[in-house]
Amino acid sequence: FNFAYGEGGRDEFQKDKYEDQAAGALEEAYEAVGEILRANRSKKTDVVLYTKKEYDFHFGGSQLGQALGFYSGKIRINGAERFTPDVKATLVHEYTHAVVDELTDARRIPVWVNEGLATYVENEWRLTHHLAEADNRLKGALKKGAAAGQLPSLTQLNVSFASLSNPRVGYATAEKAVRILIGARGVDNFVQFLRDCRTESFEELLQNRYTTKLADLDYEVKSEFQR
């Protein structure tokens, strides 16, 4: 990882301490993503460390203002005072985006694939750390939405998830679709599928590799949530 700083909001001692904590958490993310996906980045990942004040100045007025961090060519960390399990889960999620960025051309895959895979890896990490708490309200909303035909379609999830009226439903829907595909042919085939999207049409690959169309995958996602 290559580290940089938002501005000058920390002295040298604070920077060294914070960077050590961030490096440790990101090394955990590196190991976790490599183990779950059996793939990883070969290049170093750029990371920008902000204080909370710096992050709020740059992103506080945007849809990303409340995020613990995000990835946009670099991982940007929102001034965490402590690297709690939730912050570490966020780093696993955002580092997965960095891996996808190297595996494929993210512009050639739908947003829901990118976000769904990052959420899948994060959820697998949470499970191994006994952090997967049942969210009965979200589960109820997903089941009710699926039964009423009100869940967003995968096509509708080809947008910034921060812009969704209910991002949590969007992440859960995308994660379920990715989980179905990984369950069908395994994680290695899914990773190769992403690599091949660099040069081949996503929808054609989806049909050729998984013998399914987006509409069929939508139906399967909704069926899963109704169980």
mmCIF file of C-alpha atoms in Angstrom:
data_model
loop_
_atom_site.group_PDB
_atom_site.id
_atom_site.type_symbol
_atom_site.label_atom_id
_atom_site.label_comp_id
_atom_site.label_asym_id
_atom_site.label_seq_id
_atom_site.Cartn_x
_atom_site.Cartn_y
_atom_site.Cartn_z
ATOM 1 C CA PHE A 1 0.000 0.000 0.000
ATOM 2 C CA ASN A 2 1.106 3.562 -0.773
ATOM 3 C CA PHE A 3 -0.077 6.020 1.859
ATOM 4 C CA ALA A 4 -0.784 9.724 1.459
ATOM 5 C CA TYR A 5 -2.542 12.251 3.666
ATOM 6 C CA GLY A 6 -5.539 14.470 3.114
ATOM 7 C CA GLU A 7 -3.779 17.612 4.248
ATOM 8 C CA GLY A 8 -1.808 18.620 7.339
ATOM 9 C CA GLY A 9 -4.240 17.753 10.093
ATOM 10 C CA ARG A 10 -1.856 15.459 11.990
ATOM 11 C CA ASP A 11 1.670 15.921 13.267
ATOM 12 C CA GLU A 12 4.394 13.425 12.311
ATOM 13 C CA PHE A 13 3.892 11.253 15.399
ATOM 14 C CA GLN A 14 0.139 11.100 14.813
ATOM 15 C CA LYS A 15 0.678 10.291 11.132
ATOM 16 C CA ASP A 16 3.059 7.432 11.931
ATOM 17 C CA LYS A 17 0.705 5.983 14.533
ATOM 18 C CA TYR A 18 -2.348 6.283 12.321
ATOM 19 C CA GLU A 19 -0.528 4.892 9.293
ATOM 20 C CA ASP A 20 0.634 1.869 11.323
ATOM 21 C CA GLN A 21 -2.959 1.171 12.363
ATOM 22 C CA ALA A 22 -4.249 1.628 8.833
ATOM 23 C CA ALA A 23 -1.497 -0.565 7.401
ATOM 24 C CA GLY A 24 -2.325 -3.350 9.839
ATOM 25 C CA ALA A 25 -6.042 -3.217 9.008
ATOM 26 C CA LEU A 26 -5.354 -3.119 5.273
ATOM 27 C CA GLU A 27 -2.957 -6.059 5.474
ATOM 28 C CA GLU A 28 -5.810 -7.985 7.120
ATOM 29 C CA ALA A 29 -8.061 -6.943 4.230
ATOM 30 C CA TYR A 30 -5.422 -8.020 1.702
ATOM 31 C CA GLU A 31 -5.165 -11.470 3.280
ATOM 32 C CA ALA A 32 -8.930 -11.846 3.664
ATOM 33 C CA VAL A 33 -9.796 -10.870 0.087
ATOM 34 C CA GLY A 34 -7.041 -13.111 -1.279
ATOM 35 C CA GLU A 35 -8.365 -16.040 0.721
ATOM 36 C CA ILE A 36 -12.018 -15.504 -0.215
ATOM 37 C CA LEU A 37 -11.526 -14.701 -3.910
ATOM 38 C CA ARG A 38 -8.309 -16.668 -4.452
ATOM 39 C CA ALA A 39 -7.175 -13.595 -6.382
ATOM 40 C CA ASN A 40 -5.510 -10.365 -5.387
ATOM 41 C CA ARG A 41 -3.848 -7.214 -6.681
ATOM 42 C CA SER A 42 -0.321 -7.407 -8.052
ATOM 43 C CA LYS A 43 0.114 -3.633 -7.880
ATOM 44 C CA LYS A 44 0.267 -1.509 -4.766
ATOM 45 C CA THR A 45 -2.952 0.241 -3.782
ATOM 46 C CA ASP A 46 -2.986 3.971 -3.084
ATOM 47 C CA VAL A 47 -4.588 4.926 0.229
ATOM 48 C CA VAL A 48 -5.448 8.454 1.405
ATOM 49 C CA LEU A 49 -5.747 8.952 5.172
ATOM 50 C CA TYR A 50 -8.001 11.847 6.182
ATOM 51 C CA THR A 51 -8.767 13.294 9.569
ATOM 52 C CA LYS A 52 -12.511 13.464 10.195
ATOM 53 C CA LYS A 53 -12.393 17.236 9.683
ATOM 54 C CA GLU A 54 -10.542 16.882 6.373
ATOM 55 C CA TYR A 55 -12.926 14.205 5.131
ATOM 56 C CA ASP A 56 -15.964 16.303 6.065
ATOM 57 C CA PHE A 57 -14.463 19.293 4.251
ATOM 58 C CA HIS A 58 -13.961 17.334 1.024
ATOM 59 C CA PHE A 59 -16.938 14.966 1.066
ATOM 60 C CA GLY A 60 -19.298 16.096 3.825
ATOM 61 C CA GLY A 61 -21.705 17.719 1.391
ATOM 62 C CA SER A 62 -21.819 14.689 -0.913
ATOM 63 C CA GLN A 63 -23.579 11.341 -0.820
ATOM 64 C CA LEU A 64 -20.339 9.864 0.566
ATOM 65 C CA GLY A 65 -20.310 12.145 3.593
ATOM 66 C CA GLN A 66 -21.365 9.478 6.081
ATOM 67 C CA ALA A 67 -19.247 6.658 4.647
ATOM 68 C CA LEU A 68 -16.398 5.180 6.686
ATOM 69 C CA GLY A 69 -14.414 5.172 3.463
ATOM 70 C CA PHE A 70 -14.722 4.622 -0.261
ATOM 71 C CA TYR A 71 -12.726 3.599 -3.325
ATOM 72 C CA SER A 72 -12.296 5.734 -6.446
ATOM 73 C CA GLY A 73 -8.931 4.711 -7.847
ATOM 74 C CA LYS A 74 -7.650 5.103 -4.280
ATOM 75 C CA ILE A 75 -8.996 3.920 -0.944
ATOM 76 C CA ARG A 76 -10.014 6.984 1.050
ATOM 77 C CA ILE A 77 -10.417 6.453 4.808
ATOM 78 C CA ASN A 78 -12.697 8.712 6.799
ATOM 79 C CA GLY A 79 -10.537 9.679 9.788
ATOM 80 C CA ALA A 80 -11.329 6.715 12.041
ATOM 81 C CA GLU A 81 -10.037 7.248 15.564
ATOM 82 C CA ARG A 82 -10.042 3.499 16.101
ATOM 83 C CA PHE A 83 -9.974 0.672 13.591
ATOM 84 C CA THR A 84 -13.117 -1.011 14.878
ATOM 85 C CA PRO A 85 -14.568 -4.169 13.286
ATOM 86 C CA ASP A 86 -16.934 -2.002 11.233
ATOM 87 C CA VAL A 87 -14.039 0.090 9.908
ATOM 88 C CA LYS A 88 -12.120 -3.087 9.087
ATOM 89 C CA ALA A 89 -15.196 -4.489 7.301
ATOM 90 C CA THR A 90 -15.355 -1.272 5.271
ATOM 91 C CA LEU A 91 -11.698 -1.675 4.292
ATOM 92 C CA VAL A 92 -12.358 -5.259 3.173
ATOM 93 C CA HIS A 93 -15.243 -3.953 1.053
ATOM 94 C CA GLU A 94 -13.261 -1.083 -0.472
ATOM 95 C CA TYR A 95 -10.143 -3.160 -1.045
ATOM 96 C CA THR A 96 -12.311 -5.649 -2.960
ATOM 97 C CA HIS A 97 -13.186 -2.774 -5.311
ATOM 98 C CA ALA A 98 -9.449 -2.189 -5.783
ATOM 99 C CA VAL A 99 -8.994 -5.866 -6.687
ATOM 100 C CA VAL A 100 -11.881 -5.706 -9.180
ATOM 101 C CA ASP A 101 -10.249 -2.604 -10.662
ATOM 102 C CA GLU A 102 -7.203 -4.691 -11.542
ATOM 103 C CA LEU A 103 -9.091 -7.841 -12.566
ATOM 104 C CA THR A 104 -11.301 -6.130 -15.104
ATOM 105 C CA ASP A 105 -12.364 -2.829 -16.621
ATOM 106 C CA ALA A 106 -15.007 -1.695 -14.130
ATOM 107 C CA ARG A 107 -16.676 0.347 -16.870
ATOM 108 C CA ARG A 108 -17.529 -2.909 -18.680
ATOM 109 C CA ILE A 109 -19.371 -4.524 -15.778
ATOM 110 C CA PRO A 110 -22.587 -3.248 -14.168
ATOM 111 C CA VAL A 111 -22.268 -1.362 -10.901
ATOM 112 C CA TRP A 112 -24.283 -4.065 -9.140
ATOM 113 C CA VAL A 113 -21.610 -6.680 -9.950
ATOM 114 C CA ASN A 114 -18.871 -4.535 -8.450
ATOM 115 C CA GLU A 115 -20.892 -3.609 -5.352
ATOM 116 C CA GLY A 116 -22.384 -7.069 -5.013
ATOM 117 C CA LEU A 117 -18.973 -8.751 -5.009
ATOM 118 C CA ALA A 118 -17.547 -6.248 -2.491
ATOM 119 C CA THR A 119 -20.553 -6.874 -0.231
ATOM 120 C CA TYR A 120 -20.228 -10.634 -0.681
ATOM 121 C CA VAL A 121 -16.568 -10.559 0.380
ATOM 122 C CA GLU A 122 -17.362 -8.233 3.293
ATOM 123 C CA ASN A 123 -20.147 -10.548 4.474
ATOM 124 C CA GLU A 124 -17.876 -13.584 4.255
ATOM 125 C CA TRP A 125 -15.277 -11.694 6.324
ATOM 126 C CA ARG A 126 -17.925 -10.751 8.876
ATOM 127 C CA LEU A 127 -18.991 -14.386 9.165
ATOM 128 C CA THR A 128 -15.465 -15.551 9.949
ATOM 129 C CA HIS A 129 -15.198 -12.829 12.609
ATOM 130 C CA HIS A 130 -18.630 -13.627 14.096
ATOM 131 C CA LEU A 131 -19.934 -10.189 13.149
ATOM 132 C CA ALA A 132 -22.849 -11.242 10.958
ATOM 133 C CA GLU A 133 -25.734 -10.126 13.126
ATOM 134 C CA ALA A 134 -29.251 -10.852 11.946
ATOM 135 C CA ASP A 135 -30.935 -7.669 10.709
ATOM 136 C CA ASN A 136 -34.555 -8.694 10.938
ATOM 137 C CA ARG A 137 -35.817 -5.308 9.761
ATOM 138 C CA LEU A 138 -33.761 -5.501 6.549
ATOM 139 C CA LYS A 139 -34.661 -9.160 6.007
ATOM 140 C CA GLY A 140 -38.330 -8.300 6.448
ATOM 141 C CA ALA A 141 -38.081 -5.405 4.008
ATOM 142 C CA LEU A 142 -36.380 -7.620 1.420
ATOM 143 C CA LYS A 143 -38.972 -10.387 1.776
ATOM 144 C CA LYS A 144 -41.872 -7.943 1.631
ATOM 145 C CA GLY A 145 -40.359 -6.060 -1.305
ATOM 146 C CA ALA A 146 -39.726 -9.280 -3.235
ATOM 147 C CA ALA A 147 -43.278 -10.510 -2.664
ATOM 148 C CA ALA A 148 -44.724 -7.184 -3.808
ATOM 149 C CA GLY A 149 -42.418 -6.919 -6.816
ATOM 150 C CA GLN A 150 -40.898 -3.747 -5.385
ATOM 151 C CA LEU A 151 -37.244 -4.714 -5.172
ATOM 152 C CA PRO A 152 -34.986 -2.814 -7.585
ATOM 153 C CA SER A 153 -34.107 -4.777 -10.690
ATOM 154 C CA LEU A 154 -30.447 -5.421 -11.423
ATOM 155 C CA THR A 155 -30.699 -3.033 -14.356
ATOM 156 C CA GLN A 156 -31.891 -0.319 -11.970
ATOM 157 C CA LEU A 157 -28.817 -0.994 -9.816
ATOM 158 C CA ASN A 158 -26.415 0.145 -12.513
ATOM 159 C CA VAL A 159 -26.052 3.495 -10.709
ATOM 160 C CA SER A 160 -24.089 4.893 -7.778
ATOM 161 C CA PHE A 161 -25.474 3.075 -4.757
ATOM 162 C CA ALA A 162 -25.099 6.242 -2.679
ATOM 163 C CA SER A 163 -27.863 7.743 -4.855
ATOM 164 C CA LEU A 164 -30.397 4.989 -4.062
ATOM 165 C CA SER A 165 -33.361 5.790 -1.826
ATOM 166 C CA ASN A 166 -32.485 2.703 0.235
ATOM 167 C CA PRO A 167 -28.833 1.756 -0.376
ATOM 168 C CA ARG A 168 -28.979 -1.185 2.058
ATOM 169 C CA VAL A 169 -31.648 -2.877 -0.069
ATOM 170 C CA GLY A 170 -29.512 -2.221 -3.147
ATOM 171 C CA TYR A 171 -26.397 -3.755 -1.581
ATOM 172 C CA ALA A 172 -28.355 -6.787 -0.353
ATOM 173 C CA THR A 173 -29.967 -7.335 -3.766
ATOM 174 C CA ALA A 174 -26.655 -7.052 -5.607
ATOM 175 C CA GLU A 175 -24.921 -9.337 -3.092
ATOM 176 C CA LYS A 176 -27.617 -11.989 -3.508
ATOM 177 C CA ALA A 177 -27.195 -11.949 -7.308
ATOM 178 C CA VAL A 178 -23.416 -12.354 -7.018
ATOM 179 C CA ARG A 179 -23.841 -15.086 -4.389
ATOM 180 C CA ILE A 180 -26.130 -16.989 -6.752
ATOM 181 C CA LEU A 181 -23.568 -16.801 -9.564
ATOM 182 C CA ILE A 182 -20.682 -17.856 -7.311
ATOM 183 C CA GLY A 183 -22.824 -20.672 -5.937
ATOM 184 C CA ALA A 184 -23.524 -21.910 -9.462
ATOM 185 C CA ARG A 185 -19.942 -22.269 -10.709
ATOM 186 C CA GLY A 186 -17.603 -21.338 -7.865
ATOM 187 C CA VAL A 187 -15.476 -18.317 -7.078
ATOM 188 C CA ASP A 188 -12.650 -19.177 -9.511
ATOM 189 C CA ASN A 189 -15.029 -19.155 -12.457
ATOM 190 C CA PHE A 190 -16.556 -15.890 -11.283
ATOM 191 C CA VAL A 191 -13.135 -14.246 -11.102
ATOM 192 C CA GLN A 192 -12.330 -15.502 -14.616
ATOM 193 C CA PHE A 193 -15.719 -14.205 -15.749
ATOM 194 C CA LEU A 194 -14.696 -10.742 -14.513
ATOM 195 C CA ARG A 195 -11.356 -10.967 -16.309
ATOM 196 C CA ASP A 196 -13.066 -11.930 -19.551
ATOM 197 C CA CYS A 197 -15.391 -8.923 -19.297
ATOM 198 C CA ARG A 198 -12.378 -6.817 -20.276
ATOM 199 C CA THR A 199 -12.828 -7.926 -23.869
ATOM 200 C CA GLU A 200 -16.245 -9.569 -24.068
ATOM 201 C CA SER A 201 -19.810 -8.379 -23.553
ATOM 202 C CA PHE A 202 -21.042 -8.800 -19.984
ATOM 203 C CA GLU A 203 -24.531 -9.964 -20.945
ATOM 204 C CA GLU A 204 -23.233 -12.405 -23.572
ATOM 205 C CA LEU A 205 -20.766 -13.855 -21.062
ATOM 206 C CA LEU A 206 -23.503 -14.098 -18.452
ATOM 207 C CA GLN A 207 -25.630 -16.154 -20.807
ATOM 208 C CA ASN A 208 -22.755 -18.287 -22.118
ATOM 209 C CA ARG A 209 -21.108 -19.010 -18.766
ATOM 210 C CA TYR A 210 -24.130 -19.118 -16.493
ATOM 211 C CA THR A 211 -26.881 -19.918 -19.015
ATOM 212 C CA THR A 212 -28.972 -17.088 -17.612
ATOM 213 C CA LYS A 213 -30.193 -13.650 -18.601
ATOM 214 C CA LEU A 214 -30.531 -10.622 -16.340
ATOM 215 C CA ALA A 215 -34.292 -11.087 -16.173
ATOM 216 C CA ASP A 216 -33.836 -14.718 -15.071
ATOM 217 C CA LEU A 217 -31.271 -13.693 -12.439
ATOM 218 C CA ASP A 218 -33.667 -10.994 -11.210
ATOM 219 C CA TYR A 219 -36.359 -13.637 -10.790
ATOM 220 C CA GLU A 220 -34.004 -15.945 -8.900
ATOM 221 C CA VAL A 221 -32.924 -13.144 -6.549
ATOM 222 C CA LYS A 222 -36.526 -12.298 -5.708
ATOM 223 C CA SER A 223 -37.339 -15.992 -5.201
ATOM 224 C CA GLU A 224 -34.430 -16.358 -2.775
ATOM 225 C CA PHE A 225 -35.619 -13.424 -0.685
ATOM 226 C CA GLN A 226 -39.139 -14.857 -0.432
ATOM 227 C CA ARG A 227 -37.991 -18.125 1.136
#
